């Protein structure tokens, strides 16, 4: 789950590499480094710590080079030390490599290379790659051939970029890990990176590379081939993300910026897809009858995307469609029978989540039809699934997902509505006009919360609590789980989310006067009545009760605190409650001086299993 960047062109690369690493730091921030080729050998500068520490060091050293590679690390093999930081090289520094992924056969390769006299200085799996390249370089005398042969030896997942001494060229390849090409042909400049934001300030023209692709990039010249050397064409697309979206602007943290931009993100998600007046949903990529053979829906996802999948599945179940949500990393064990009447929906913000891609491929092998709900056009999931529904949320830099959860939940709810139009015996909504009108107004409802919330004050009041519980029923259950995840991710405090009725089946034993309970109410009278009863059980044991509920809701009369959400359709009320909980988490973490955008041990895109 590391971030890699490479730049080839005229003029110095170091500032460009550092900018790319800063933009990729959400993918890992244990250590960072760069290597540049300047005609006087490959110069490598790397160290444990943040990119800003590396930048400070480089300002003093001032290396130069028009061709370079960079890396920001999230540790998988070996702790975050200077020695384990990338780029990795051989003792001769003839080859330098950066890598994202996991080399599954590195133990075997390392033993073989050590038997040949190769000396290793790190604990990483990556270090086998430069040694392999140098072995083949000595054998063949040709760096491109050496790179191809080295890559052919690797088992597992990788996106790799390499420099060779005295050559103004970057060699790169991908297998199972994301790698994106950026180009500015007019300037004769090319970029390779784990994600588009790395180079978005320099070009918006990108090509999404595929497994087995090999790139040979020189100033003013670029070739993409397969492993055998056959030239392949990868379509250049223009991404519509604004470079300013990858900067914090006036905000102290990306997370707060991304919470605040949820109205815009959601407006983009629903734009052109609903007509509240006519009561219709138009998902342009799903023609009439596309789902008529579906008898069961399985949703696969991880983390925040899993909670969004729970939200979407609830809409399907309410319509009488069989739907189950599976954690992608458990899918092989939990999926049960899969056939051509099964629709598998893979939910992944990045479109590169390794566990989710594995589940998607397993479903396809079993004959299921597949759809991905993702944020990234051209991502692996978007290319491999039969169909893709894009959430259009724009780049999200903060590790803790915020606006993408809201957009995923809405997109999945719209997809659920679309499914009910095709699936036999499904129940279409009888309140569709009210339902879509409320969705149309949802961005305004979020704006109202952002303008008048008291989350900062409430967070301060409960800052020294022992634990934090979040409860809800139905769609509010998924929001409770997501609220707890956000809280624990960025505050490092103990937080748990439960279905309301589960509170008395064990968790109630942990409740004290120092365990605030956040109870989510959506305006569904029957469900809210049960949640209130469960909340009162906790309150009777001394727990402070925070009701997240519409103004005037009866729960407010018994709660110790009330986080108000605008009155709306019960299906969408949970997403308004979610914004309040995001704000509570943010301000609690800020008051505890946590590194909000870069919580310890976590990275944005989990691209290794």
Coordinates of N, CA, C and O in Angstrom, one line a residue, residues 488-553:
X488 N -12.6 5.6 15.8 CA -11.4 4.9 16.2 C -10.3 5.1 15.3 O -9.1 5.1 15.7
X489 N -10.5 5.3 14.0 CA -9.5 5.5 13.0 C -8.6 6.7 13.3 O -7.4 6.7 13.2
X490 N -9.3 7.8 13.7 CA -8.5 9.1 13.8 C -8.3 9.6 15.2 O -7.5 10.4 15.5
X491 N -9.1 9.1 16.2 CA -8.9 9.5 17.6 C -8.0 8.5 18.4 O -7.4 8.8 19.4
X492 N -7.9 7.2 17.9 CA -7.3 6.1 18.6 C -8.0 5.8 19.9 O -7.4 5.1 20.7
X493 N -9.2 6.2 20.0 CA -10.0 5.8 21.2 C -10.9 4.6 20.9 O -11.2 4.4 19.7
X494 N -11.3 3.9 21.9 CA -12.1 2.7 21.7 C -13.5 3.1 21.3 O -14.2 3.8 22.1
X495 N -13.9 2.7 20.2 CA -15.3 2.9 19.7 C -15.8 1.7 19.0 O -15.1 1.0 18.3
X496 N -17.1 1.4 19.2 CA -17.8 0.3 18.6 C -19.1 0.7 18.1 O -19.9 1.5 18.7
X497 N -19.5 0.1 17.0 CA -20.9 0.3 16.4 C -21.7 -1.0 16.4 O -21.1 -2.1 16.1
X498 N -22.9 -0.9 16.9 CA -23.7 -2.1 17.0 C -25.1 -1.9 16.4 O -25.6 -0.8 16.4
X499 N -25.7 -3.0 16.0 CA -27.2 -2.9 15.8 C -27.8 -2.7 17.2 O -27.4 -3.3 18.2
X500 N -28.8 -1.8 17.2 CA -29.3 -1.4 18.5 C -29.7 -2.6 19.4 O -29.4 -2.6 20.6
X501 N -30.3 -3.6 18.8 CA -30.8 -4.7 19.6 C -29.7 -5.6 20.2 O -29.9 -6.4 21.1
X502 N -28.5 -5.4 19.6 CA -27.3 -6.2 20.1 C -26.7 -5.7 21.4 O -25.9 -6.4 22.0
X503 N -27.1 -4.5 21.7 CA -26.5 -3.8 22.9 C -26.6 -4.7 24.1 O -25.7 -4.8 24.9
X504 N -27.8 -5.2 24.3 CA -28.1 -6.0 25.5 C -27.6 -7.4 25.4 O -27.7 -8.2 26.4
X505 N -27.0 -7.8 24.3 CA -26.5 -9.2 24.2 C -25.0 -9.2 24.4 O -24.3 -9.9 23.6
X506 N -24.5 -8.5 25.3 CA -23.1 -8.5 25.7 C -22.5 -7.1 25.8 O -21.9 -6.8 26.9
X507 N -22.5 -6.2 24.8 CA -21.9 -4.9 25.0 C -22.3 -4.1 26.2 O -21.6 -3.3 26.7
X508 N -23.6 -4.3 26.6 CA -24.1 -3.5 27.7 C -23.2 -3.7 29.0 O -23.2 -2.8 29.9
X509 N -22.5 -4.8 29.1 CA -21.6 -5.1 30.2 C -20.5 -4.0 30.3 O -19.9 -3.8 31.4
X510 N -20.2 -3.4 29.2 CA -19.1 -2.4 29.2 C -19.6 -1.0 29.4 O -18.7 -0.1 29.5
X511 N -20.9 -0.8 29.5 CA -21.4 0.6 29.6 C -21.2 1.1 31.0 O -21.5 0.4 32.0
X512 N -20.7 2.3 31.1 CA -20.5 3.0 32.4 C -20.9 4.5 32.2 O -21.3 4.9 31.0
X513 N -20.8 5.3 33.2 CA -21.0 6.7 33.0 C -20.0 7.4 32.1 O -20.2 8.6 31.7
X514 N -18.9 6.7 31.8 CA -17.9 7.2 30.9 C -18.0 6.6 29.6 O -17.0 6.5 28.8
X515 N -19.1 6.1 29.2 CA -19.3 5.5 27.9 C -20.5 6.1 27.2 O -21.6 5.7 27.2
X516 N -20.3 7.3 26.5 CA -21.4 7.9 25.8 C -21.9 7.0 24.7 O -21.1 6.3 24.0
X517 N -23.2 7.0 24.5 CA -23.9 6.2 23.5 C -24.5 7.1 22.5 O -25.4 7.9 22.8
X518 N -24.1 7.0 21.2 CA -24.7 7.8 20.1 C -25.7 7.0 19.5 O -25.4 5.9 18.8
X519 N -27.0 7.3 19.6 CA -28.1 6.6 19.0 C -28.7 7.3 17.8 O -28.9 8.5 17.9
X520 N -28.8 6.6 16.7 CA -29.2 7.2 15.4 C -30.6 6.9 15.2 O -31.1 5.8 15.1
X521 N -31.4 8.0 14.9 CA -32.8 7.9 14.6 C -33.1 8.5 13.3 O -32.6 9.6 12.9
X522 N -33.9 7.8 12.5 CA -34.1 8.2 11.1 C -35.5 8.8 10.8 O -35.7 9.2 9.7
X523 N -36.4 8.7 11.8 CA -37.7 9.1 11.5 C -38.6 8.0 11.1 O -39.8 8.2 10.9
X524 N -38.1 6.7 11.0 CA -38.9 5.6 10.8 C -39.5 5.2 12.2 O -38.8 4.7 13.1
X525 N -40.8 5.4 12.4 CA -41.4 5.3 13.7 C -41.2 4.0 14.4 O -40.8 3.9 15.5
X526 N -41.4 2.9 13.6 CA -41.3 1.6 14.2 C -39.8 1.3 14.6 O -39.6 0.8 15.7
X527 N -38.9 1.6 13.7 CA -37.5 1.3 14.1 C -36.9 2.2 15.2 O -36.2 1.8 16.0
X528 N -37.3 3.5 15.1 CA -36.9 4.4 16.1 C -37.4 4.0 17.5 O -36.7 4.3 18.5
X529 N -38.6 3.5 17.6 CA -39.1 3.1 18.9 C -38.3 2.1 19.5 O -38.0 2.1 20.7
X530 N -37.8 1.1 18.7 CA -36.9 0.0 19.3 C -35.6 0.6 19.6 O -35.0 0.2 20.7
X531 N -35.0 1.4 18.8 CA -33.7 2.0 19.1 C -33.8 2.8 20.4 O -32.9 2.8 21.2
X532 N -34.9 3.6 20.6 CA -35.0 4.4 21.8 C -35.0 3.4 23.0 O -34.4 3.8 24.0
X533 N -35.7 2.3 23.0 CA -35.8 1.4 24.1 C -34.4 0.9 24.4 O -34.0 0.8 25.6
X534 N -33.6 0.5 23.4 CA -32.2 0.1 23.6 C -31.4 1.2 24.2 O -30.5 0.9 25.1
X535 N -31.5 2.4 23.7 CA -30.8 3.5 24.2 C -31.1 3.8 25.6 O -30.2 4.1 26.4
X536 N -32.3 3.7 26.0 CA -32.7 3.9 27.4 C -32.1 2.9 28.4 O -31.8 3.2 29.5
X537 N -31.9 1.7 27.9 CA -31.3 0.6 28.7 C -29.9 1.0 29.0 O -29.4 0.8 30.1
X538 N -29.2 1.6 28.0 CA -27.8 2.0 28.3 C -27.8 3.2 29.2 O -27.0 3.3 30.2
X539 N -28.8 4.1 29.0 CA -28.9 5.3 29.8 C -29.2 5.0 31.3 O -28.6 5.6 32.2
X540 N -30.0 3.9 31.5 CA -30.3 3.5 32.9 C -29.1 3.0 33.6 O -29.1 2.9 34.8
X541 N -28.1 2.6 32.8 CA -26.8 2.1 33.5 C -25.8 3.2 33.6 O -24.6 3.0 33.9
X542 N -26.2 4.5 33.4 CA -25.4 5.6 33.6 C -24.8 6.2 32.4 O -24.0 7.2 32.5
X543 N -25.0 5.6 31.2 CA -24.3 6.1 30.0 C -24.9 7.4 29.5 O -26.2 7.5 29.5
X544 N -24.1 8.4 29.2 CA -24.7 9.6 28.6 C -25.3 9.2 27.2 O -24.7 8.4 26.5
X545 N -26.4 9.7 26.9 CA -27.1 9.4 25.6 C -27.1 10.6 24.7 O -27.5 11.7 25.1
X546 N -26.5 10.4 23.5 CA -26.5 11.4 22.5 C -27.4 11.0 21.3 O -27.2 10.0 20.7
X547 N -28.5 11.7 21.2 CA -29.5 11.4 20.1 C -29.1 12.1 18.8 O -28.9 13.3 18.8
X548 N -28.9 11.4 17.7 CA -28.6 12.0 16.4 C -29.9 11.8 15.7 O -30.3 10.7 15.2
X549 N -30.7 12.9 15.6 CA -32.1 12.7 15.2 C -32.7 14.0 14.6 O -32.1 15.1 14.9
X550 N -33.8 13.9 13.9 CA -34.4 15.1 13.4 C -34.8 16.1 14.5 O -35.1 15.6 15.6
X551 N -34.9 17.3 14.1 CA -35.4 18.3 15.1 C -36.8 18.0 15.5 O -37.7 17.6 14.7
X552 N -37.1 18.1 16.8 CA -38.4 17.7 17.3 C -38.6 16.3 17.5 O -39.7 15.9 18.0
X553 N -37.7 15.4 17.2 CA -37.9 14.0 17.4 C -38.0 13.7 18.9 O -37.4 14.3 19.8

